[in-house]
XYZ file of N, CA and C in Angstrom:
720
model
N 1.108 28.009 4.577
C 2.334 27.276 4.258
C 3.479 28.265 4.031
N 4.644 28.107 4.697
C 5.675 28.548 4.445
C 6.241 28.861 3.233
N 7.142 29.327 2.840
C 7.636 29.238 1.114
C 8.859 27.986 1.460
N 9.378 27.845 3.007
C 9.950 26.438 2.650
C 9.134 25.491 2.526
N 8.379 25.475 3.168
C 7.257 24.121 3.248
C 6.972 24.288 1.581
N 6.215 25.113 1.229
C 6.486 25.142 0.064
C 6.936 24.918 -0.996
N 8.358 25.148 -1.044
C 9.349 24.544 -1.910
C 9.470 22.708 -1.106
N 9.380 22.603 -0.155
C 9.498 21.053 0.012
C 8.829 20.468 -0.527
N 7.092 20.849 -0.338
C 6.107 20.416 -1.036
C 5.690 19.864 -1.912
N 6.695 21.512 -3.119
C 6.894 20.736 -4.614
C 7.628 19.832 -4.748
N 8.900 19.718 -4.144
C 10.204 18.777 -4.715
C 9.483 17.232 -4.042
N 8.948 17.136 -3.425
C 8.582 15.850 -2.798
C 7.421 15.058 -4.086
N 6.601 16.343 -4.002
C 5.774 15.621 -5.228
C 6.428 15.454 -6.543
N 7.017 15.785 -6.867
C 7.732 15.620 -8.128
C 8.642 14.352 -8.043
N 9.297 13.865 -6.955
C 9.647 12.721 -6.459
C 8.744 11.783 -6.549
N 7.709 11.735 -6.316
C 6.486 11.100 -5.951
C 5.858 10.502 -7.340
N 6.120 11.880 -8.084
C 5.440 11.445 -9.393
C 6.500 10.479 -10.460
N 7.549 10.794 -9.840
C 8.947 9.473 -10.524
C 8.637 7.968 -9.926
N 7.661 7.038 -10.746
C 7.672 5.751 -10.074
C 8.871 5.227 -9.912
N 9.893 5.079 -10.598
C 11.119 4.435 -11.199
C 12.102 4.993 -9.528
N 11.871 6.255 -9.559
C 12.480 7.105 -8.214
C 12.318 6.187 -6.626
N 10.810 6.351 -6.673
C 10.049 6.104 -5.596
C 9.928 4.161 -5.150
N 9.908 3.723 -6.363
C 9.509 2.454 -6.282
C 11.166 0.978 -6.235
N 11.706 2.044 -7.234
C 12.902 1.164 -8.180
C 12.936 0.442 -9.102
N 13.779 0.203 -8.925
C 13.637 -0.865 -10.729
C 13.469 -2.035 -10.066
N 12.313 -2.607 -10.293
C 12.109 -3.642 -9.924
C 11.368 -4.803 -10.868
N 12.256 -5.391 -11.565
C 11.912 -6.334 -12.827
C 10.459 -7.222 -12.959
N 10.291 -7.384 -11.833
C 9.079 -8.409 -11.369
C 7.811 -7.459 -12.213
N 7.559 -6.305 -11.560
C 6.132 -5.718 -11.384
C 5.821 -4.916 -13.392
N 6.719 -4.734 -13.886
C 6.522 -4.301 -14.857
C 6.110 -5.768 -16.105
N 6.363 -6.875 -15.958
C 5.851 -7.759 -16.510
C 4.954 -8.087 -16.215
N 4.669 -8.265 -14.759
C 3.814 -8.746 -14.136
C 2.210 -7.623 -14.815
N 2.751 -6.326 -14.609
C 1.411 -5.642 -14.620
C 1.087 -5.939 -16.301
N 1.870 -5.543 -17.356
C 1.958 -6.209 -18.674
C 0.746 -7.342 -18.772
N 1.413 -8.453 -18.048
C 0.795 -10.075 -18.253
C -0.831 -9.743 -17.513
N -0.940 -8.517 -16.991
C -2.583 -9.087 -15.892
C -3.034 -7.429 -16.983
N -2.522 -7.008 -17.362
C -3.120 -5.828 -18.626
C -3.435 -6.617 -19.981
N -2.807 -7.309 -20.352
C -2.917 -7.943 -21.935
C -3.923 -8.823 -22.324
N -3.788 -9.920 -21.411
C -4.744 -11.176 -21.444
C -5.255 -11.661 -20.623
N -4.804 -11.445 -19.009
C -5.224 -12.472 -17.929
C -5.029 -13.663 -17.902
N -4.075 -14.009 -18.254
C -3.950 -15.421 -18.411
C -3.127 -15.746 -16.932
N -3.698 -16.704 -16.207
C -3.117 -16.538 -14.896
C -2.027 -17.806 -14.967
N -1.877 -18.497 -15.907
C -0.766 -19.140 -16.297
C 0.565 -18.072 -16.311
N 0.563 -17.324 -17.189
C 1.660 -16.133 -17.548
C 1.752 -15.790 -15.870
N 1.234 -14.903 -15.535
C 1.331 -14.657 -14.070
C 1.956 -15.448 -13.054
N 1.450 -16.584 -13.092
C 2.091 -18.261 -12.281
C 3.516 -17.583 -13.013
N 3.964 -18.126 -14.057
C 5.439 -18.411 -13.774
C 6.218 -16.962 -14.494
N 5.477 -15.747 -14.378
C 6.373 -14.326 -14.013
C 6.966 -14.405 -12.319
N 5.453 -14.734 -11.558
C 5.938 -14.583 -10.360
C 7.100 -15.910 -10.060
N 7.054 -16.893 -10.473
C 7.611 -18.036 -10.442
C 9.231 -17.717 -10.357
N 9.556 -16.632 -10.877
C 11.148 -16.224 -11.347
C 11.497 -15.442 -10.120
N 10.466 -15.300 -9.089
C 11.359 -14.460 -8.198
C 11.165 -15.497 -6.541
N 11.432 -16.093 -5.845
C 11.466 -17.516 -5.092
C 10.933 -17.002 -3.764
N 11.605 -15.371 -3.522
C 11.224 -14.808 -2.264
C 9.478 -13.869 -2.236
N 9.779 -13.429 -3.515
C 8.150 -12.833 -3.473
C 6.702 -14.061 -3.809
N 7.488 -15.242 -4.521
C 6.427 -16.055 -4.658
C 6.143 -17.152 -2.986
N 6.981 -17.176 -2.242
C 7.107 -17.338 -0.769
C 5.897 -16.430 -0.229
N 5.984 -15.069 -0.475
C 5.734 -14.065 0.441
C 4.337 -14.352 -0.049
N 3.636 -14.510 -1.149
C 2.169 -14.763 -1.934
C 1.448 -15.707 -1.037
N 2.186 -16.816 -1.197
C 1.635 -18.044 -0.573
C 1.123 -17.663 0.925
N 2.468 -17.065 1.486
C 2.448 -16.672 2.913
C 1.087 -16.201 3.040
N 0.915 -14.328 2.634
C 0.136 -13.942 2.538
C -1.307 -14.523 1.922
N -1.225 -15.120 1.156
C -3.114 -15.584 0.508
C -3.035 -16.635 1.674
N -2.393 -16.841 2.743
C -3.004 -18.379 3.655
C -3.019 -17.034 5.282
N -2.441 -16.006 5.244
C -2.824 -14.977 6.262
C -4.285 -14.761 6.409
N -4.473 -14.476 4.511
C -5.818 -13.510 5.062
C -6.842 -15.133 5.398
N -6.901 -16.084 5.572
C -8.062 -17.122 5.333
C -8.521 -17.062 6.639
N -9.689 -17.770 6.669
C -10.543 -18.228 7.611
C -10.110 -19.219 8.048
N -10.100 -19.555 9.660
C -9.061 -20.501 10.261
C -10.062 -21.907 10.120
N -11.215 -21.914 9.305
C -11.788 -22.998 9.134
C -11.484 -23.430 7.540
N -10.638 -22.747 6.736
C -10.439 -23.314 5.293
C -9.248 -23.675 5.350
N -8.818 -24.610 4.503
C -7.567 -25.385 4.497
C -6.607 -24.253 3.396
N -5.447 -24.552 4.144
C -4.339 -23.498 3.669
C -4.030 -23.643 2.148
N -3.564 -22.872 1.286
C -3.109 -23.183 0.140
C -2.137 -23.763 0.912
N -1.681 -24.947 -0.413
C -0.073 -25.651 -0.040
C 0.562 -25.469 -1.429
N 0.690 -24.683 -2.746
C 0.941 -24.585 -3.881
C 0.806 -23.245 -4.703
N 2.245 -22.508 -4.845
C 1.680 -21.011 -5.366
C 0.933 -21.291 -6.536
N 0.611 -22.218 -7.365
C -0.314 -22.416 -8.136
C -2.179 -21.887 -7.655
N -2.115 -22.579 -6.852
C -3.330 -22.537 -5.747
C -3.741 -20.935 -5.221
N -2.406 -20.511 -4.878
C -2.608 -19.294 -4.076
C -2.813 -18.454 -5.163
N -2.340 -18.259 -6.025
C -2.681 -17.381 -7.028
C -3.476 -17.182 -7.921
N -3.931 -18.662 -8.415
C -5.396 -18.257 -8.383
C -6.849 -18.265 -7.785
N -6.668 -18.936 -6.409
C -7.502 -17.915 -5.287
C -7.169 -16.748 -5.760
N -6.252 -15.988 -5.183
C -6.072 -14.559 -4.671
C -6.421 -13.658 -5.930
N -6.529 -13.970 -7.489
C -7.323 -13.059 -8.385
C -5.935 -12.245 -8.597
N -5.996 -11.451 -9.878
C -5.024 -11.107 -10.194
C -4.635 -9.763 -9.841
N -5.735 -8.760 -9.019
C -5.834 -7.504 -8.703
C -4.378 -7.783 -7.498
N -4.820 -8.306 -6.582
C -4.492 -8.797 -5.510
C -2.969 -9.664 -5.367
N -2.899 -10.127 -6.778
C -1.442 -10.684 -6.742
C -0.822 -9.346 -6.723
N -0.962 -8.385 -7.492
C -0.129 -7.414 -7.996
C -0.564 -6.544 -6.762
N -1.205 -6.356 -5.734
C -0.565 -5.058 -5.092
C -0.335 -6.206 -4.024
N -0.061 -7.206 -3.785
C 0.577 -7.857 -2.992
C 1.801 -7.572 -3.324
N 2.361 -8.078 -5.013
C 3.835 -7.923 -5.162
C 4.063 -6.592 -4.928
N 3.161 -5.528 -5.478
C 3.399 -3.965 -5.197
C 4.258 -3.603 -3.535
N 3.625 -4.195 -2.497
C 3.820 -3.872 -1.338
C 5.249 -4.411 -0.756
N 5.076 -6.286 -1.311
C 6.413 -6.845 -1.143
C 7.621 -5.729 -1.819
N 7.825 -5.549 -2.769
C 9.029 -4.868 -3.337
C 9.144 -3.165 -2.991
N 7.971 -2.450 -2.382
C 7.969 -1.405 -1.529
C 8.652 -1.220 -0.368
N 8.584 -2.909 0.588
C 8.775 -2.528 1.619
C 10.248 -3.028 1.510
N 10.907 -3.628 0.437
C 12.187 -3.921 0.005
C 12.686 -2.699 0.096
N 12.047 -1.259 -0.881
C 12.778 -0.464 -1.208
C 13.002 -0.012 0.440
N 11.884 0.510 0.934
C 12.201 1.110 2.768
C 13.368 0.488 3.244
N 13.602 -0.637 3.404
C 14.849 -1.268 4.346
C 15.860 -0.656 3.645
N 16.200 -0.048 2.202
C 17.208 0.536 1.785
C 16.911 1.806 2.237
N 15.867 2.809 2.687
C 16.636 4.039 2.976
C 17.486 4.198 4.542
N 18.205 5.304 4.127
C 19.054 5.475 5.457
C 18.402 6.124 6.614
N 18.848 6.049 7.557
C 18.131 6.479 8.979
C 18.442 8.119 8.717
N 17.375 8.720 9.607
C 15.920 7.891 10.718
C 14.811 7.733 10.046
N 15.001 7.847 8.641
C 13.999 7.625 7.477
C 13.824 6.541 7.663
N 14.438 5.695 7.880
C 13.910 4.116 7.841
C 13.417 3.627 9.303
N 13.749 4.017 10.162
C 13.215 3.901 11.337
C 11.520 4.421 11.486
N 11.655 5.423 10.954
C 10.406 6.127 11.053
C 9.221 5.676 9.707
N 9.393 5.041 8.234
C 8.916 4.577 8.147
C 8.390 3.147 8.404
N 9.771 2.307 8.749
C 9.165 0.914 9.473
C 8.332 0.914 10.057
N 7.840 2.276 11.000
C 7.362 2.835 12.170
C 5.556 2.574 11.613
N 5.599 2.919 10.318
C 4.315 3.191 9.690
C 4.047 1.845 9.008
N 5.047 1.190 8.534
C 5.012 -0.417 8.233
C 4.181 -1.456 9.166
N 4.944 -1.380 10.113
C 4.247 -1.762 11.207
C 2.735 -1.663 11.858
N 2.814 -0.351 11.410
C 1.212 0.318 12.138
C 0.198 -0.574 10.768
N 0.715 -0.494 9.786
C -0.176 -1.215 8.232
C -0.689 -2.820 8.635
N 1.266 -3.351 9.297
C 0.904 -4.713 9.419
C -0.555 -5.113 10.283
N -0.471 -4.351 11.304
C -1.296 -4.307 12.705
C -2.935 -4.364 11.941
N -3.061 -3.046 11.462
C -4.254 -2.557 10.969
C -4.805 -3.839 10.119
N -3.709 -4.962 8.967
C -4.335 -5.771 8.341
C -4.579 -6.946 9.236
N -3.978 -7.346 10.246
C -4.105 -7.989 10.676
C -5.792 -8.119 11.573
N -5.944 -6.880 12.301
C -6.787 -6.531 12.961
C -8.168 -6.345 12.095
N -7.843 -5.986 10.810
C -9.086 -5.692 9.740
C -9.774 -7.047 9.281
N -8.603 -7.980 8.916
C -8.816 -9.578 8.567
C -9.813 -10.206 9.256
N -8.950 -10.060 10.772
C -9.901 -10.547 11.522
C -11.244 -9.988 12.171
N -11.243 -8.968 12.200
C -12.874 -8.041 12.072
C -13.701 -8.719 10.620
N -13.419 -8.737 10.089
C -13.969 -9.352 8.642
C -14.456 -11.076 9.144
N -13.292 -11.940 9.721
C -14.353 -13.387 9.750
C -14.827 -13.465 11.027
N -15.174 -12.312 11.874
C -15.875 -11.829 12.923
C -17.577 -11.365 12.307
N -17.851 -11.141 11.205
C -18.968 -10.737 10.578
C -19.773 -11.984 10.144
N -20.843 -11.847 10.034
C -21.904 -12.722 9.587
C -22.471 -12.250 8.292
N -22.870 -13.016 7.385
C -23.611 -12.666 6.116
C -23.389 -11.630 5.282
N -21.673 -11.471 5.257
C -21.153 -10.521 3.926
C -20.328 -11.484 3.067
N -20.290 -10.851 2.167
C -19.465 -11.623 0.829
C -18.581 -10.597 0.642
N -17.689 -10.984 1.221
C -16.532 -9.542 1.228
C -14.751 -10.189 1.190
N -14.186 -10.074 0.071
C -12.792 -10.793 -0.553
C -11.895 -10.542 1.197
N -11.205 -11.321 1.817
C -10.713 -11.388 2.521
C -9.080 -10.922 2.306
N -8.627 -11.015 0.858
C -7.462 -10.626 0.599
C -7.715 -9.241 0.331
N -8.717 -8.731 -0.257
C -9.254 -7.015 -0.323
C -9.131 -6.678 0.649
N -9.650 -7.064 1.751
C -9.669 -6.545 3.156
C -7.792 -5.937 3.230
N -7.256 -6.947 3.207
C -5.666 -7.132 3.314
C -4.993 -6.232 2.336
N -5.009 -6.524 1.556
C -4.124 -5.978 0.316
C -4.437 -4.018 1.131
N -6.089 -3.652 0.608
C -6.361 -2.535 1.080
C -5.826 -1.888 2.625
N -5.875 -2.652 3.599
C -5.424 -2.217 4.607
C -3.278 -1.770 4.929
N -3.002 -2.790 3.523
C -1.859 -2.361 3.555
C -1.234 -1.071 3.251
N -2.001 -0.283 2.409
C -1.789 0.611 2.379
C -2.868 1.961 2.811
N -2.917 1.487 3.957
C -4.106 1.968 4.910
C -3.270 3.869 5.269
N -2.211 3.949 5.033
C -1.305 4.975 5.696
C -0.033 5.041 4.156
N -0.516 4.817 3.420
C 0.265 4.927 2.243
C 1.219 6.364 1.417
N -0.139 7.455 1.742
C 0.325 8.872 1.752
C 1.879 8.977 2.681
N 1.553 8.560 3.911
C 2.388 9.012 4.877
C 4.019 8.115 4.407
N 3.825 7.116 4.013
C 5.140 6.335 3.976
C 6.038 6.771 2.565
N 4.924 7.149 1.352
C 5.858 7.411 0.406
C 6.107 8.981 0.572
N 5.163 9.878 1.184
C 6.063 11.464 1.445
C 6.997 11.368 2.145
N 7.245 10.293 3.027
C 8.618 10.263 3.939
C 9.763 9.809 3.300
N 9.164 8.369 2.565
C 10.072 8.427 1.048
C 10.920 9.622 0.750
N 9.845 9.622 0.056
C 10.258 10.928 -1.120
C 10.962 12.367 -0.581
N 10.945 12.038 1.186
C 11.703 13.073 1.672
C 12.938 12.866 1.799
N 13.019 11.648 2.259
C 14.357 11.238 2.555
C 15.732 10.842 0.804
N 14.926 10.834 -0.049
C 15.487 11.153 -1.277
C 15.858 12.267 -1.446
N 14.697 13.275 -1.584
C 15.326 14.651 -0.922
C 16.514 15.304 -0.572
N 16.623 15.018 0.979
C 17.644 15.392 1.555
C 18.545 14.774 1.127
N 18.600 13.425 0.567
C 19.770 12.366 0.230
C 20.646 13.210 -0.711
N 19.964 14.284 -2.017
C 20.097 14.779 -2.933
C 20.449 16.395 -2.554
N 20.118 16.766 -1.632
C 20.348 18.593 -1.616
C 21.390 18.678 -0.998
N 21.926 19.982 -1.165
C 23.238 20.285 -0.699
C 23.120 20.787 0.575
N 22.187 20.903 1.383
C 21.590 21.154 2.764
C 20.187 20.658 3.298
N 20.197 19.869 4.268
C 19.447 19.136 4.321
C 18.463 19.899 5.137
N 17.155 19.490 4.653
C 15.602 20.776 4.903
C 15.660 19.053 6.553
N 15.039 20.425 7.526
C 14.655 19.583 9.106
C 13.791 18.956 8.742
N 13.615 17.978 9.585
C 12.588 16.575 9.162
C 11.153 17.347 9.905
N 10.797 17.961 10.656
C 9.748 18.850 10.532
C 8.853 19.423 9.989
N 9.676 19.632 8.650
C 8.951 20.530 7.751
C 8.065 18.946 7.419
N 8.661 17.907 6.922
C 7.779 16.969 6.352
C 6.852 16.308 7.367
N 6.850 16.376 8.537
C 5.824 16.460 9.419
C 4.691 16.807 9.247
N 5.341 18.326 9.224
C 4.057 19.084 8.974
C 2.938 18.854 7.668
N 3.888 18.343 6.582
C 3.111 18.446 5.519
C 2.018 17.195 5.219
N 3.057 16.286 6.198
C 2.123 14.978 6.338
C 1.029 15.635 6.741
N 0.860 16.189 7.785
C -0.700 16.193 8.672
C -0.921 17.492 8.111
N -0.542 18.171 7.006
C -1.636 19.385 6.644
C -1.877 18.661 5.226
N -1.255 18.190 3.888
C -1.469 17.501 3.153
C -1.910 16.314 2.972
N -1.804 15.435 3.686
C -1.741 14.375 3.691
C -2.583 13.211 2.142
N -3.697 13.826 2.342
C -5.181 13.528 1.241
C -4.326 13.704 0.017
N -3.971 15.166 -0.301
C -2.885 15.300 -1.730
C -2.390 14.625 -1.828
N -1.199 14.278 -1.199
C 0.623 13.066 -1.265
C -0.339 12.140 -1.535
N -1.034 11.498 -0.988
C -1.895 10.090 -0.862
C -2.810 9.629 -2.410
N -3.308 11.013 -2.528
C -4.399 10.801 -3.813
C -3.191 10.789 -5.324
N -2.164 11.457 -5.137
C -0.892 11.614 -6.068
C 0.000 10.492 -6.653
N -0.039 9.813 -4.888
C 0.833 8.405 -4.776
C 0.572 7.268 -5.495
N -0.929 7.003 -5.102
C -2.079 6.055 -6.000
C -1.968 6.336 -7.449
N -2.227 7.932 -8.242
C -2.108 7.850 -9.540
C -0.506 7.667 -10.257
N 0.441 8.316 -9.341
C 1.731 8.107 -10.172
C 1.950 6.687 -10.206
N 2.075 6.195 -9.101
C 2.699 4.773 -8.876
C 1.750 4.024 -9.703
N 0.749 3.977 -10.503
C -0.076 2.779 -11.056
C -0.984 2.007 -10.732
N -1.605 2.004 -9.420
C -2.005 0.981 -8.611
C -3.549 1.256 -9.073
N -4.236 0.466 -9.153
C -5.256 0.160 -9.708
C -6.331 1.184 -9.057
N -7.589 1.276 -9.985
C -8.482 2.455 -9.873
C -9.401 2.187 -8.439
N -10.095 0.612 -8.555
C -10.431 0.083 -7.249
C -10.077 0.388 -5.715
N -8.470 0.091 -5.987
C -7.799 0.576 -4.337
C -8.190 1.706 -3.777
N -7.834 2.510 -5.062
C -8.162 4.038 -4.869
C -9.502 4.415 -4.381
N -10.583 3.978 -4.409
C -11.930 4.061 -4.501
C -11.793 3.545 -3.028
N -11.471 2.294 -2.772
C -11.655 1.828 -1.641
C -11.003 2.369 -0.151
N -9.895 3.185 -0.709
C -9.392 3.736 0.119
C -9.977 4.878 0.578
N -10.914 6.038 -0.160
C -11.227 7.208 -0.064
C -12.634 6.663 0.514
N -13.208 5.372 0.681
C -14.415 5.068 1.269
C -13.766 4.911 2.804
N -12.867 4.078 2.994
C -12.156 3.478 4.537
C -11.558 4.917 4.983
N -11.503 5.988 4.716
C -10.764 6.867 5.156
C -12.362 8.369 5.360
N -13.572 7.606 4.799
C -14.751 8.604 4.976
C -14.104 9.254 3.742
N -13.529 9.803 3.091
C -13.725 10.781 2.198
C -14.819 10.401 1.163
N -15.341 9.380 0.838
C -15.919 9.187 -0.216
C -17.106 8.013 0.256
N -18.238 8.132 -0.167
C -19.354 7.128 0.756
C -19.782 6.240 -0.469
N -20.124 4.849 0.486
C -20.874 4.140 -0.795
C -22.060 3.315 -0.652
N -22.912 2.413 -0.779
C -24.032 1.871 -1.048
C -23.552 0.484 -1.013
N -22.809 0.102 -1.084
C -22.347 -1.242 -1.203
C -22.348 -1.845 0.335
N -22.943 -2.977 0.768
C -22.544 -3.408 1.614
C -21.154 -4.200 1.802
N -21.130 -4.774 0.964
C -20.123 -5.524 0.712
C -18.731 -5.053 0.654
N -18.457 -3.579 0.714
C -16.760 -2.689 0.587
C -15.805 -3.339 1.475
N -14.893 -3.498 1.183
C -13.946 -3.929 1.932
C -13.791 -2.027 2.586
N -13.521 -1.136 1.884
C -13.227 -0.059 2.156
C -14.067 0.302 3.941
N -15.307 -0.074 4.039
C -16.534 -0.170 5.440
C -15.658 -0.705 6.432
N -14.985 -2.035 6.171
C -14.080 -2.936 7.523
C -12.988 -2.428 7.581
N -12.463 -1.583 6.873
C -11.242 -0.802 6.936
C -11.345 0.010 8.139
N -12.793 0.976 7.207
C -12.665 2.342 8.069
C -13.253 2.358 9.403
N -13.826 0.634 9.760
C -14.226 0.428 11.234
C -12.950 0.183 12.058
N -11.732 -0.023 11.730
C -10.771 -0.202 12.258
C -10.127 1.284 12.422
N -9.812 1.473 11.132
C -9.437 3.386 11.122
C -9.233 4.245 12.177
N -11.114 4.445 12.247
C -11.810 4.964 12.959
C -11.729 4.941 14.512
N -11.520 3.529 14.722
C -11.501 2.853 16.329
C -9.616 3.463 16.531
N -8.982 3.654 15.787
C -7.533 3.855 16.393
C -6.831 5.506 15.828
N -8.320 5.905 15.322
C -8.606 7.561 15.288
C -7.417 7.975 14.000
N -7.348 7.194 12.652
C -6.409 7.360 11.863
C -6.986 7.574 10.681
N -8.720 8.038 10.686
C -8.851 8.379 9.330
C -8.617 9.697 9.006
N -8.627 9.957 7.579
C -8.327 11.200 7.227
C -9.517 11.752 7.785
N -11.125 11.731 7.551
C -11.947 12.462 7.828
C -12.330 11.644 8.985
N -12.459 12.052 10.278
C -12.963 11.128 11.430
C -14.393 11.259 11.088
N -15.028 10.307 11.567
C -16.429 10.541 11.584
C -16.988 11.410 12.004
């Protein structure tokens, strides 16, 4: 590594490790995580999310995505939310108000992460349906989803956190250098991203199984239908 790469390195992670930086202020998720930390009461939850019209839209949307085209749709965010379990509400909202923050950065930062947005949407889509393609697993269909969304998660918030960066220095470091660091770091930014930002210990686990870094015994992983998709479009961290 360079001593610029270097110095990028650090300033990115230190970005990274600012949720407030990286994420924004976003009123929803700090009650929300509060109300599913304190009690579980999925009442409280119902009408936290209830206060925001576009992310409780996007819930519904999503918990009737991931289903089996033989179960009847939720018609009631009441319904959808508690199907979908409370892990699952929250990195649903996690992702909704993420991909809020992306449409605010400026180009070609935003071009280039949409770029990786996109590749997430694909992957859940494609993972979902590999999942009610299987016979005789008991495997959460919104896990499948939620997890696959941030199937490439490393890569979208170091680009983040680059483009803050440059937003901030008095000379702007070539978009290269963060290239590079994507595909020589990548595992770091990624394993960093998960602990600063909050996101639950599970994801994390499940992600380092779908990506081969980490093996498990479980038939049942959502992390297994991940990394059969991964794998097939040659995007895990450790290929087989």
């Amino acid at each position: 590594m360079t001593d610029l790469e270097q110095q990028v390195f650090t300033q990115v992670r230190a970005i990274i490790a600012n949720e407030e930086q990286v994420i924004g202020r976003r009123g929803i998720l700090i009650p929300l995580k509060k109300a599913i930390i304190a009690d579980g009461d999925i009442r409280n939850v119902i009408d936290i999310v209830a206060t925001d019209p576009a992310l409780a839209a996007h819930l519904l949307w999503r918990s009737n995505n991931a289903l089996s085209p033989s179960v009847q749709p939720n018609r009631s965010l009441k319904d959808a939310l508690v199907r979908l379990g409370q892990v699952n509400i929250y990195r649903y909202a996690f992702s909704f108000y993420l991909k809020e923050r992306l449409d605010e950065l400026p180009q070609p930062y935003r071009k280039l992460v949409q770029g990786y947005w996109r590749l997430t949407e694909s992957v859940a889509i494609e993972s979902v349906d590999s999942l009610h393609q299987m016979q005789g697993v008991q495997i959460d269909a919104d896990e499948v989803q939620t997890l696959a969304l941030f199937s490439v998660f490393g890569q979208i918030i170091a680009l983040t956190a680059f483009a803050y960066l440059n937003a901030e220095a008095e000379q702007c470091f070539p978009l290269g250098i963060i290239k590079t660091l994507i595909d020589t770091q990548q595992q770091t930014l990624t394993v960093e991203a998960f602990e600063s930002l909050g996101l639950d210990d599970e994801l994390q686990n499940e992600f380092m199984v779908a990506h081969n870094l980490r093996q498990t015994r479980d038939p049942h992983s959502p992390g297994l239908v991940l990394r059969r998709v991964l794998s097939q479009r040659g995007l895990l961290l450790n290929p087989l």
